[in-house]
Coordinates of C-alpha atoms in Angstrom, one line a residue:
Chain A
M19 CA 7.0 -23.2 -20.9
V20 CA 9.4 -25.7 -19.1
A21 CA 11.6 -25.8 -22.1
A22 CA 11.8 -21.8 -22.4
T23 CA 12.9 -21.7 -18.6
L24 CA 15.6 -24.4 -19.2
T25 CA 16.9 -22.3 -22.1
A26 CA 16.8 -19.2 -20.0
A27 CA 18.7 -21.0 -17.4
V28 CA 21.6 -22.0 -19.8
D29 CA 21.9 -18.7 -21.3
R30 CA 22.6 -16.8 -18.0
S31 CA 26.0 -18.5 -17.8
A32 CA 27.0 -17.2 -21.2
P33 CA 28.2 -13.7 -21.6
A34 CA 25.3 -11.7 -22.9
S35 CA 27.0 -10.7 -25.9
R36 CA 24.6 -12.4 -28.4
G37 CA 21.3 -11.2 -29.5
A38 CA 18.6 -13.3 -31.1
D39 CA 17.2 -12.6 -34.6
L40 CA 13.5 -12.0 -34.9
A41 CA 11.3 -13.0 -37.8
I42 CA 8.0 -11.3 -38.1
A43 CA 6.1 -12.9 -41.0
G44 CA 2.6 -11.8 -42.4
V45 CA 1.5 -10.7 -38.9
S46 CA -1.8 -8.9 -38.8
H47 CA -3.7 -8.1 -35.5
A48 CA -7.1 -6.8 -34.5
F49 CA -8.6 -5.8 -31.3
D50 CA -12.3 -6.8 -30.4
L51 CA -14.0 -3.4 -30.0
E52 CA -17.6 -4.2 -28.7
G53 CA -17.9 -7.1 -30.9
R54 CA -16.4 -5.7 -34.0
P55 CA -12.8 -6.1 -35.0
L56 CA -10.6 -3.2 -34.9
P57 CA -7.6 -3.9 -37.3
V58 CA -4.3 -2.5 -35.8
L59 CA -1.7 -4.2 -37.8
D60 CA -1.8 -5.2 -41.4
D61 CA 0.4 -7.8 -42.8
I62 CA 3.7 -6.8 -41.3
D63 CA 6.9 -8.5 -42.6
L64 CA 10.1 -7.7 -40.7
N65 CA 13.3 -9.4 -40.1
V66 CA 15.8 -8.3 -37.5
R67 CA 19.2 -9.6 -37.5
A68 CA 20.7 -10.8 -34.2
G69 CA 22.2 -7.7 -32.4
E70 CA 20.6 -5.3 -34.7
F71 CA 19.0 -2.0 -33.5
V72 CA 15.8 -1.3 -35.1
A73 CA 13.4 1.6 -34.4
L74 CA 9.7 1.6 -35.3
L75 CA 8.5 5.0 -36.1
G76 CA 4.9 6.0 -36.7
P77 CA 2.1 8.3 -35.7
S78 CA 0.6 7.8 -32.2
G79 CA -2.1 5.1 -32.0
C80 CA -0.9 3.4 -35.2
G81 CA -0.4 0.1 -33.4
K82 CA 3.3 0.0 -33.0
S83 CA 3.1 -0.8 -29.3
T84 CA 0.9 -3.7 -30.1
L85 CA 3.5 -5.1 -32.4
L86 CA 5.9 -4.9 -29.4
R87 CA 3.4 -6.8 -27.2
L88 CA 3.2 -9.6 -29.8
V89 CA 6.9 -9.8 -30.1
A90 CA 7.1 -9.9 -26.2
G91 CA 4.7 -12.7 -26.4
L92 CA 2.1 -11.0 -24.0
E93 CA -0.6 -11.7 -26.7
P94 CA -0.7 -14.0 -29.7
P95 CA -1.2 -12.4 -33.1
T96 CA -4.6 -12.7 -34.9
Q97 CA -2.6 -13.9 -38.1
G98 CA 0.9 -14.6 -39.0
R99 CA 4.0 -16.0 -37.2
I100 CA 6.9 -14.3 -35.0
A101 CA 9.8 -16.3 -34.2
A102 CA 12.9 -15.3 -32.0
A103 CA 16.1 -17.2 -32.7
G104 CA 14.1 -19.6 -34.9
E105 CA 11.6 -20.5 -32.2
L106 CA 8.0 -19.5 -32.5
I107 CA 6.8 -17.1 -29.8
T108 CA 3.9 -18.4 -27.9
A109 CA 4.4 -16.9 -24.4
P110 CA 6.4 -14.2 -22.7
D111 CA 10.0 -15.1 -21.9
P112 CA 12.7 -13.4 -19.8
S113 CA 15.0 -13.5 -22.8
R114 CA 12.8 -10.8 -24.4
V115 CA 12.2 -8.2 -21.7
V116 CA 10.1 -5.0 -22.3
V117 CA 10.8 -1.6 -21.0
F118 CA 7.4 0.3 -21.0
Q119 CA 6.7 4.0 -21.4
D120 CA 5.7 4.1 -17.6
P121 CA 8.3 2.7 -15.4
T122 CA 5.6 0.3 -13.6
L123 CA 7.9 -0.1 -10.7
Y124 CA 6.1 -2.0 -7.9
P125 CA 5.3 0.9 -5.4
W126 CA 5.5 -1.6 -2.3
R127 CA 9.1 -2.9 -3.3
T128 CA 12.3 -0.9 -2.9
V129 CA 14.4 -0.1 -6.0
W130 CA 16.6 -3.1 -5.4
R131 CA 13.7 -5.6 -4.9
N132 CA 12.1 -4.3 -8.2
V133 CA 15.2 -4.8 -10.0
A134 CA 15.6 -8.2 -8.5
L135 CA 12.0 -9.1 -9.8
G136 CA 13.1 -11.2 -12.8
L137 CA 15.6 -13.3 -10.8
E138 CA 13.1 -13.8 -8.1
A139 CA 10.3 -14.9 -10.4
R140 CA 12.6 -17.5 -11.7
G141 CA 14.0 -18.6 -8.5
L142 CA 17.5 -17.4 -9.2
L143 CA 17.7 -14.7 -6.7
A144 CA 19.2 -16.5 -3.7
T145 CA 22.3 -17.5 -5.8
Q146 CA 22.7 -14.3 -7.8
K147 CA 22.2 -11.4 -5.8
G148 CA 25.2 -9.8 -7.3
R149 CA 23.5 -9.3 -10.7
V150 CA 21.0 -6.9 -9.1
D151 CA 23.9 -4.7 -7.9
D152 CA 25.6 -5.0 -11.3
A153 CA 22.4 -3.8 -13.1
L154 CA 21.7 -0.9 -10.7
R155 CA 25.5 0.2 -11.0
T156 CA 25.1 0.0 -14.9
V157 CA 22.0 2.3 -14.8
G158 CA 23.9 4.7 -12.3
L159 CA 21.5 4.0 -9.6
A160 CA 24.0 2.7 -7.0
G161 CA 23.1 4.0 -3.5
F162 CA 19.4 4.1 -4.3
E163 CA 18.8 0.4 -3.4
R164 CA 16.7 1.0 -0.5
A165 CA 14.7 3.8 -2.1
F166 CA 11.0 3.4 -2.7
P167 CA 9.7 4.1 -6.2
R168 CA 7.8 7.1 -5.0
Q169 CA 11.0 8.8 -4.0
L170 CA 12.6 8.6 -7.4
S171 CA 12.3 11.4 -10.2
G172 CA 10.9 10.1 -13.5
G173 CA 14.4 9.7 -15.0
M174 CA 15.6 7.6 -12.2
A175 CA 12.4 5.5 -12.1
Q176 CA 12.9 4.8 -15.8
R177 CA 16.6 3.9 -15.2
A178 CA 15.4 1.4 -12.4
A179 CA 13.1 -0.1 -15.1
L180 CA 16.0 -0.4 -17.4
A181 CA 18.1 -2.2 -14.6
R182 CA 15.0 -4.5 -14.1
A183 CA 15.2 -5.5 -17.7
L184 CA 18.9 -5.9 -18.0
V185 CA 19.3 -8.0 -14.8
N186 CA 17.9 -10.8 -16.9
D187 CA 20.6 -10.5 -19.6
P188 CA 18.0 -10.4 -22.3
S189 CA 18.8 -11.4 -25.9
V190 CA 16.0 -9.1 -27.2
L191 CA 15.4 -5.8 -25.4
I192 CA 12.0 -4.2 -26.4
L193 CA 11.6 -0.6 -25.7
D194 CA 8.2 0.8 -25.9
E195 CA 8.7 4.5 -26.0
P196 CA 10.7 4.3 -22.6
L197 CA 11.8 8.0 -22.8
G198 CA 8.4 9.4 -24.0
K199 CA 7.5 11.0 -20.7
L200 CA 10.9 12.1 -19.6
D201 CA 12.2 15.8 -19.8
S202 CA 14.3 16.6 -22.7
L203 CA 17.6 16.8 -20.8
T204 CA 17.1 13.6 -19.3
R205 CA 15.9 12.1 -22.7
I206 CA 19.1 13.1 -24.5
A207 CA 21.4 11.6 -21.6
M208 CA 19.5 8.3 -21.5
Q209 CA 19.5 8.1 -25.3
T210 CA 23.3 8.1 -25.2
E211 CA 23.4 5.6 -22.5
I212 CA 21.1 3.2 -24.3
A213 CA 23.2 3.4 -27.5
E214 CA 26.3 2.6 -25.3
L215 CA 24.6 -0.3 -23.6
W216 CA 23.5 -1.7 -26.6
R217 CA 26.9 -1.6 -28.1
Q218 CA 28.4 -3.1 -24.8
R219 CA 25.8 -5.9 -24.5
G220 CA 25.0 -6.7 -28.0
F221 CA 21.3 -7.5 -27.6
T222 CA 18.7 -7.1 -30.4
T223 CA 16.9 -4.1 -29.7
L224 CA 13.3 -3.1 -30.8
L225 CA 12.5 0.6 -30.0
V226 CA 9.3 2.1 -30.6
T227 CA 9.2 6.0 -30.5
H228 CA 7.2 8.8 -32.2
D229 CA 10.3 10.8 -31.9
V230 CA 12.1 11.1 -35.4
E231 CA 15.3 12.4 -34.0
E232 CA 15.5 9.6 -31.2
A233 CA 14.9 6.9 -34.0
L234 CA 17.5 8.1 -36.2
F235 CA 20.1 8.8 -33.4
L236 CA 19.8 5.2 -32.0
A237 CA 18.9 2.8 -34.6
Q238 CA 20.6 1.0 -37.6
R239 CA 17.4 0.9 -39.4
V240 CA 14.2 2.8 -38.9
I241 CA 10.8 1.2 -40.0
V242 CA 8.2 3.9 -40.8
L243 CA 4.7 2.6 -40.2
S244 CA 1.5 4.1 -41.6
E245 CA -1.7 5.1 -39.7
R246 CA -3.8 2.4 -38.2
P247 CA -4.0 -0.4 -39.4
A248 CA -0.2 -0.1 -39.6
R249 CA 1.6 -1.1 -42.5
I250 CA 5.2 -0.9 -43.3
K251 CA 5.5 2.4 -45.2
A252 CA 9.4 2.8 -45.6
E253 CA 12.6 1.6 -44.3
I254 CA 15.5 4.1 -43.5
V255 CA 18.9 2.6 -43.1
N256 CA 21.1 4.7 -41.0
D257 CA 24.8 3.4 -41.4
L258 CA 26.6 6.0 -39.4
P259 CA 29.0 4.6 -36.9
Y260 CA 28.7 4.8 -33.2
P261 CA 29.0 6.8 -31.0
R262 CA 27.0 9.1 -33.2
H263 CA 26.8 13.1 -33.1
R264 CA 23.6 14.8 -32.9
G265 CA 24.8 17.4 -35.2
D266 CA 25.8 15.0 -38.0
P267 CA 24.4 16.4 -41.3
R268 CA 23.6 13.1 -42.4
L269 CA 21.1 12.8 -39.5
A270 CA 19.4 15.8 -40.6
E271 CA 19.2 14.5 -44.1
L272 CA 17.6 11.3 -42.9
R273 CA 15.2 13.3 -40.8
G274 CA 13.8 15.0 -43.8
Q275 CA 13.2 11.7 -45.4
A276 CA 11.4 10.2 -42.3
L277 CA 9.2 13.2 -42.0
A278 CA 8.4 13.1 -45.7
H279 CA 7.3 9.5 -45.2
L280 CA 5.1 10.6 -42.4
G281 CA 3.6 13.2 -44.5
L282 CA 4.9 16.0 -42.5
D283 CA 7.7 17.4 -45.0
A284 CA 5.5 20.4 -45.7
S285 CA 5.7 21.5 -42.1
W286 CA 9.4 20.9 -41.8
Chain B
M6 CA 18.0 33.1 23.7
S7 CA 20.4 32.8 20.9
P8 CA 23.2 30.3 21.2
F9 CA 25.5 32.8 19.9
E10 CA 25.3 35.2 22.8
Q11 CA 27.8 33.2 24.9
T12 CA 30.4 32.2 22.4
G13 CA 32.8 34.5 24.3
S14 CA 33.2 32.2 27.4
A15 CA 34.6 28.7 27.0
A16 CA 33.1 27.8 30.2
S17 CA 29.5 28.0 28.9
F18 CA 30.2 25.3 26.5
D19 CA 30.9 22.7 29.2
R20 CA 27.8 23.3 31.2
P21 CA 25.0 25.1 29.2
P22 CA 22.7 27.0 31.4
L23 CA 19.2 25.4 31.9
Q24 CA 16.8 26.7 29.2
V25 CA 13.5 27.4 30.7
D26 CA 10.7 27.0 28.2
G27 CA 8.3 29.6 29.2
A28 CA 5.5 28.4 27.0
V29 CA 5.4 25.0 28.6
L30 CA 5.6 26.4 32.0
A31 CA 2.5 28.5 31.4
R32 CA 0.5 25.7 29.8
G33 CA 1.7 23.3 32.5
A34 CA 0.8 25.7 35.2
L35 CA -2.6 26.3 33.8
A36 CA -3.4 22.6 33.8
T37 CA -1.9 22.2 37.3
V38 CA -4.1 25.1 38.6
A39 CA -7.2 23.6 37.0
W40 CA -6.7 20.2 38.6
T41 CA -5.8 21.7 41.9
A42 CA -9.0 23.7 41.9
V43 CA -10.9 20.3 41.0
A44 CA -9.2 18.5 43.9
A45 CA -10.0 21.6 46.2
S46 CA -13.6 21.7 45.1
V47 CA -14.2 17.9 45.6
T48 CA -12.5 17.8 49.0
L49 CA -13.7 21.1 50.6
L50 CA -17.2 21.5 49.4
A51 CA -19.6 19.3 51.4
N52 CA -21.3 16.3 49.8
R53 CA -25.1 16.2 49.6
K54 CA -26.3 13.4 51.4
V55 CA -28.3 10.9 49.3
G56 CA -30.0 7.9 50.7
F57 CA -28.9 5.9 53.8
A58 CA -25.7 4.2 52.6
E59 CA -22.3 6.3 52.9
P60 CA -20.7 6.7 49.6
L61 CA -17.5 4.9 49.6
Y62 CA -14.0 5.8 48.1
V63 CA -14.8 9.5 48.5
D64 CA -11.6 10.2 50.5
Q65 CA -9.5 8.0 48.0
T66 CA -10.9 9.9 45.1
N67 CA -10.0 13.2 46.7
L68 CA -6.5 12.0 47.4
G69 CA -6.2 10.7 44.0
L70 CA -7.2 14.1 42.4
A71 CA -4.8 15.9 44.7
A72 CA -1.9 13.4 43.8
W73 CA -2.7 14.1 40.1
A74 CA -2.6 17.8 40.6
V75 CA 1.0 17.3 42.3
L76 CA 2.0 15.1 39.6
L77 CA 1.2 17.6 37.0
A78 CA 3.1 20.1 39.0
I79 CA 6.1 18.1 39.1
A80 CA 5.9 17.2 35.3
T81 CA 5.5 21.0 34.6
T82 CA 8.6 21.8 36.4
I83 CA 10.6 19.0 34.6
G84 CA 9.0 19.6 31.3
A85 CA 10.0 23.3 31.4
V86 CA 13.6 22.3 31.3
W87 CA 13.4 18.9 29.5
P88 CA 12.1 19.5 26.0
P89 CA 10.8 15.7 25.4
L90 CA 8.4 15.8 28.4
G91 CA 7.8 19.5 27.8
A92 CA 6.5 19.1 24.1
R93 CA 4.0 16.4 25.2
L94 CA 2.9 18.3 28.2
G95 CA 2.4 21.4 26.1
R96 CA 0.4 19.6 23.5
A97 CA -1.8 17.9 26.1
A98 CA -2.3 21.0 28.3
P99 CA -5.6 22.3 26.7
W100 CA -7.2 18.8 26.9
L101 CA -6.1 18.6 30.7
V102 CA -7.7 21.8 31.3
V103 CA -10.9 20.7 29.6
L104 CA -10.9 17.4 31.4
A105 CA -10.6 19.1 34.7
L106 CA -13.4 21.4 34.0
F107 CA -15.5 18.2 33.1
V108 CA -14.6 16.3 36.2
G109 CA -15.3 19.4 38.4
I110 CA -18.7 20.1 37.0
W111 CA -19.6 16.4 37.0
D112 CA -18.8 16.2 40.7
L113 CA -20.6 19.5 41.4
L114 CA -23.8 18.1 39.6
T115 CA -23.7 14.8 41.2
A116 CA -22.0 14.6 44.6
K117 CA -22.3 18.3 45.6
L118 CA -25.6 19.6 44.3
G119 CA -27.4 16.5 43.6
L120 CA -28.9 18.1 40.4
L121 CA -28.7 14.9 38.4
P122 CA -30.9 11.9 39.2
V123 CA -29.0 9.7 41.4
P124 CA -28.9 6.0 40.2
F125 CA -28.5 7.1 36.6
F126 CA -25.7 9.5 37.1
A127 CA -23.0 8.6 39.6
P128 CA -20.3 10.9 41.0
P129 CA -16.7 10.4 40.1
S130 CA -15.9 8.6 43.5
S131 CA -18.3 5.8 42.5
L132 CA -16.4 5.2 39.5
V133 CA -13.2 4.8 41.6
E134 CA -15.4 2.4 43.7
V135 CA -16.4 0.4 40.7
Y136 CA -12.6 -0.1 39.6
A137 CA -11.3 -0.7 43.0
E138 CA -14.2 -3.2 44.1
D139 CA -15.2 -4.9 40.9
W140 CA -11.8 -5.1 39.0
P141 CA -11.6 -9.0 39.0
R142 CA -15.0 -9.2 37.5
L143 CA -14.2 -6.5 35.0
G144 CA -11.0 -8.0 34.2
E145 CA -12.4 -11.4 33.6
S146 CA -14.9 -9.7 31.2
V147 CA -12.2 -8.1 29.3
L148 CA -10.5 -11.4 28.8
H149 CA -13.6 -13.1 27.6
S150 CA -14.4 -10.5 25.3
L151 CA -11.0 -10.4 23.8
R152 CA -10.8 -14.0 23.3
L153 CA -14.1 -14.1 21.5
L154 CA -13.2 -11.0 19.3
A155 CA -9.9 -12.5 18.5
L156 CA -11.1 -15.9 17.4
G157 CA -14.0 -14.4 15.4
F158 CA -12.0 -11.7 13.8
L159 CA -9.2 -14.1 12.9
F160 CA -11.5 -16.5 11.2
G161 CA -13.4 -13.7 9.5
T162 CA -10.1 -12.3 8.2
I163 CA -8.7 -15.4 6.9
S164 CA -11.8 -16.4 5.2
G165 CA -12.4 -13.1 3.9
F166 CA -9.0 -12.7 2.6
V167 CA -9.1 -16.1 0.9
T168 CA -12.3 -15.5 -0.6
G169 CA -11.6 -12.0 -1.9
V170 CA -8.4 -13.2 -3.6
A171 CA -10.2 -16.2 -5.0
I172 CA -13.0 -14.2 -6.8
G173 CA -10.7 -11.4 -7.5
W174 CA -8.5 -13.9 -9.5
S175 CA -10.9 -16.5 -10.9
R176 CA -13.9 -15.5 -12.8
G177 CA -15.4 -19.0 -12.5
L178 CA -15.4 -18.8 -8.6
G179 CA -16.7 -15.3 -8.9
Y180 CA -19.7 -16.7 -10.7
W181 CA -20.6 -18.9 -7.6
V182 CA -19.6 -16.8 -4.8
H183 CA -20.6 -13.2 -5.9
P184 CA -24.4 -14.0 -5.6
V185 CA -23.8 -15.5 -2.2
L186 CA -22.0 -12.3 -1.2
R187 CA -24.6 -10.1 -2.6
F188 CA -27.3 -11.9 -0.8
L189 CA -25.7 -12.7 2.6
G190 CA -23.2 -9.9 3.0
P191 CA -25.6 -6.9 3.7
I192 CA -27.6 -8.8 6.4
P193 CA -26.4 -7.3 9.7
S194 CA -24.9 -10.2 11.6
T195 CA -26.9 -9.2 14.7
A196 CA -30.0 -10.1 12.9
L197 CA -28.7 -13.6 12.6
L198 CA -28.1 -14.0 16.3
P199 CA -31.4 -15.8 17.3
M200 CA -30.9 -18.2 14.5
S201 CA -27.2 -18.9 15.3
F202 CA -27.9 -19.6 18.9
F203 CA -29.9 -22.6 18.0
F204 CA -28.0 -23.8 15.1
F205 CA -24.7 -23.8 17.0
P206 CA -23.9 -26.3 19.9
S207 CA -22.9 -23.4 22.2
S208 CA -23.6 -19.6 22.4
F209 CA -19.8 -19.1 22.4
S210 CA -19.4 -20.8 19.0
A211 CA -22.5 -19.0 17.7
A212 CA -20.8 -15.6 18.5
I213 CA -17.6 -16.6 16.8
F214 CA -19.4 -17.5 13.7
L215 CA -21.3 -14.2 13.8
I216 CA -18.3 -12.1 14.6
A217 CA -16.4 -13.8 11.8
L218 CA -19.4 -13.4 9.4
A219 CA -19.4 -9.6 10.3
T220 CA -15.6 -9.3 9.6
W221 CA -15.8 -11.6 6.5
F222 CA -18.1 -9.5 4.3
P223 CA -16.0 -6.1 4.2
V224 CA -12.7 -8.0 4.1
T225 CA -13.9 -10.1 1.2
V226 CA -15.5 -7.0 -0.8
L227 CA -12.4 -5.0 -0.3
T228 CA -9.8 -7.7 -0.9
W229 CA -11.7 -8.6 -4.1
S230 CA -11.9 -5.0 -5.2
G231 CA -8.2 -4.5 -4.4
V232 CA -7.3 -7.6 -6.5
A233 CA -9.5 -6.6 -9.3
S234 CA -8.1 -3.0 -9.5
V235 CA -4.3 -4.0 -9.7
D236 CA -2.8 -2.2 -12.7
K237 CA -2.7 -4.6 -15.4
A238 CA 0.6 -3.4 -16.5
Y239 CA 2.2 -5.1 -13.2
Y240 CA 1.1 -8.4 -14.5
D241 CA 2.6 -7.6 -18.1
V242 CA 5.9 -6.7 -16.4
A243 CA 6.1 -9.8 -14.2
R244 CA 5.1 -12.0 -17.1
T245 CA 7.8 -10.7 -19.4
L246 CA 10.3 -11.4 -16.6
G247 CA 9.2 -15.0 -16.4
A248 CA 6.8 -14.9 -13.6
R249 CA 4.4 -18.0 -13.1
R250 CA 0.8 -17.8 -12.0
S251 CA 1.6 -18.3 -8.3
F252 CA 4.1 -15.4 -8.3
L253 CA 1.4 -13.3 -10.1
I254 CA -0.9 -14.1 -7.2
F255 CA 1.4 -13.9 -4.2
K256 CA 3.9 -11.4 -5.4
V257 CA 1.9 -9.1 -7.5
A258 CA -1.9 -9.1 -6.9
I259 CA -1.8 -9.6 -3.1
P260 CA 0.9 -6.9 -2.2
A261 CA -0.8 -4.5 -4.6
A262 CA -4.3 -5.1 -3.0
L263 CA -3.1 -4.9 0.5
P264 CA -4.0 -1.1 0.9
H265 CA -7.7 -2.1 0.0
V266 CA -7.4 -5.3 2.3
F267 CA -6.5 -2.8 5.1
V268 CA -9.7 -0.7 4.6
G269 CA -11.7 -3.9 4.8
L270 CA -9.9 -5.0 8.0
F271 CA -10.7 -1.7 9.5
M272 CA -14.5 -2.0 8.6
G273 CA -14.4 -5.5 9.6
L274 CA -12.9 -4.7 13.1
G275 CA -15.8 -1.9 13.6
A276 CA -18.5 -4.4 12.7
S277 CA -16.9 -7.2 14.9
F278 CA -17.0 -4.9 17.9
S279 CA -20.9 -4.3 17.5
V280 CA -21.6 -8.0 17.0
L281 CA -19.4 -8.8 19.9
V282 CA -21.3 -6.8 22.3
A283 CA -24.7 -7.7 21.0
A284 CA -23.9 -11.3 21.2
E285 CA -22.5 -10.9 24.8
M286 CA -25.8 -9.1 25.7
M287 CA -28.1 -11.5 24.2
G288 CA -26.7 -14.9 24.9
V289 CA -23.0 -15.4 25.7
K290 CA -22.9 -15.3 29.5
S291 CA -19.6 -13.6 29.9
G292 CA -17.7 -10.5 28.3
L293 CA -18.0 -6.8 28.5
G294 CA -21.5 -6.8 26.7
Y295 CA -22.8 -9.2 29.4
Y296 CA -21.3 -7.0 32.1
L297 CA -23.0 -4.0 30.7
Q298 CA -26.4 -5.9 30.5
W299 CA -25.9 -7.1 34.0
A300 CA -25.1 -3.6 35.4
Q301 CA -28.1 -2.2 33.7
G302 CA -30.3 -5.0 35.0
W303 CA -29.3 -4.3 38.8
A304 CA -29.4 -0.5 38.2
A305 CA -25.6 -0.3 38.8
Y306 CA -25.0 2.5 36.5
A307 CA -21.6 3.4 37.9
N308 CA -20.6 -0.1 36.8
M309 CA -22.0 0.3 33.4
Y310 CA -20.1 3.6 33.0
G311 CA -17.0 1.9 34.2
A312 CA -17.3 -0.8 31.8
L313 CA -18.0 1.5 28.9
I314 CA -14.7 3.5 29.5
V315 CA -12.9 0.2 29.6
M316 CA -14.5 -0.8 26.5
A317 CA -13.7 2.4 24.8
L318 CA -10.2 2.1 25.7
I319 CA -9.8 -1.5 24.6
F320 CA -11.4 -1.0 21.1
S321 CA -9.6 2.2 20.5
S322 CA -6.4 0.5 21.3
L323 CA -7.2 -2.3 19.0
I324 CA -7.7 0.0 16.2
T325 CA -4.5 1.7 17.0
L326 CA -2.8 -1.7 16.8
L327 CA -4.3 -2.3 13.4
F328 CA -3.1 1.1 12.2
A329 CA 0.4 0.5 13.6
A330 CA 0.4 -2.9 11.6
R331 CA -0.7 -1.0 8.4
D332 CA 2.1 1.5 9.0
R333 CA 4.7 -1.3 9.3
L334 CA 3.4 -3.3 6.3
L335 CA 2.4 -0.5 3.9
G336 CA 5.0 2.2 4.7
W337 CA 5.6 2.5 1.1
Q338 CA 2.2 4.4 0.6
K339 CA 2.2 8.0 0.7
D340 CA -0.4 10.5 2.2
V341 CA -2.2 8.0 4.4
V342 CA -4.5 8.9 7.3
K343 CA -3.1 8.7 10.8
W344 CA -5.2 7.2 13.4

């Protein structure tokens, strides 16, 4: 824990252009359901290159969010190993930040103090207040510093949550369906912004979504997962350059493939 | 009157004509008339003679009522042209009329007609007499009560808050504290009065203990439930951002639990009032409760009513204070009850 904190303290001075690679090896996980194990992940092997954008696509309830919790270090896997930048993940660390489906902003804190949370928790806030303002500007929330979460729209709240993650200069950004509850226009706008941020900052990004278009538009690689317990069913490589265009015929083609893997090709 | 009616004249911008608010004028006038009628009735109608002693402070009471009516007339005049005062007066007017009716009927039934039995129901002038003659003793009682209440409530709040956070956070502590809480908490503190008086060196310390106990129970239970009901996702967020245990307790669990804690404080304050008064009646030889007991013992019912009114004002103010503190601390909440 001390070592991890020190590493983070060193990392903050360097420009956050370097992501960390992720190695997920033979990970299986089960929940305890009234005494009986409920398997949710079944022997997942996945390597993510440093700075890569990978999307996990699967039917709802298949266990993809669980995989993210394991990568974040919030829970240890029942079996298997997960390592980030060569180090085994045993606990949460501010170098791997999660943006959840709900913004989960603290209602008693202003937007500014919510975004400052990570720096405050690590005792860096006193010296690095400017990073909070930078993060708020990045997500377009300058001017809303003193607002309380209840005064924000869904999209703005999720932007604040994104700023709260970015302020830590993560080497791995873990996105757990962050746009799932937003209206479609806000969702499209924020997809473009996330792609842009990722290109500028270069962090490794792991995105869980059940939106096929979102996964293909954002990610370089889309991992299709099966029903619970989740196994890796297929891998779709999307080598289209960024910025991408939503109307690209290649995206439509890949979409057909992805839906076929999910068993939905008949309805398409 | 529309402001656009006068746009033709430039001079009218320099000194806008006084706008007379007719509604405020009417409501204020009604209240003034009601109180003038009360003042006239108490002054002009003859008091029925009761007993041998002349009632004191009758003239002062009558004068006071007349002065109050004059004050209302002045306030109505000013309020009609000065909206800040007008708004308050307009809102208060119905209550002022009802109060005037109450005082008028009260005086009629007691001083004028003597319809209510005398020592138990005192006329308005005797209440004035109580405050004018006995204010040193009443004031001292108030101070004693407040001191006792403050000490007990403070100890109860601190210990309740700490206990609640501890058992909300730690299962191990919960195992030991929870049964004690369930067993001792529901006992009314007043039931422990006799026992406390012989266990503690003084009735003062016994009363502090009991007030603290009465506050401790609701504060503990609600702090505990507040900490236990914190959204687990808040902890996940903080943990991924590098928060340690102390941060999770002090910066996540406690602020998230504060709305519950406030409800506990509210309930604790109510309980502490009742224990305070009971303790002062049973053993502590000072304070408003003792004053009440003493007044009743000497059949000084006017003093009893006087003390009750003071008590109502003080306890209500304390709750107002608590709510004001809540509004400052928990302004981020929406749709909260106003006191």
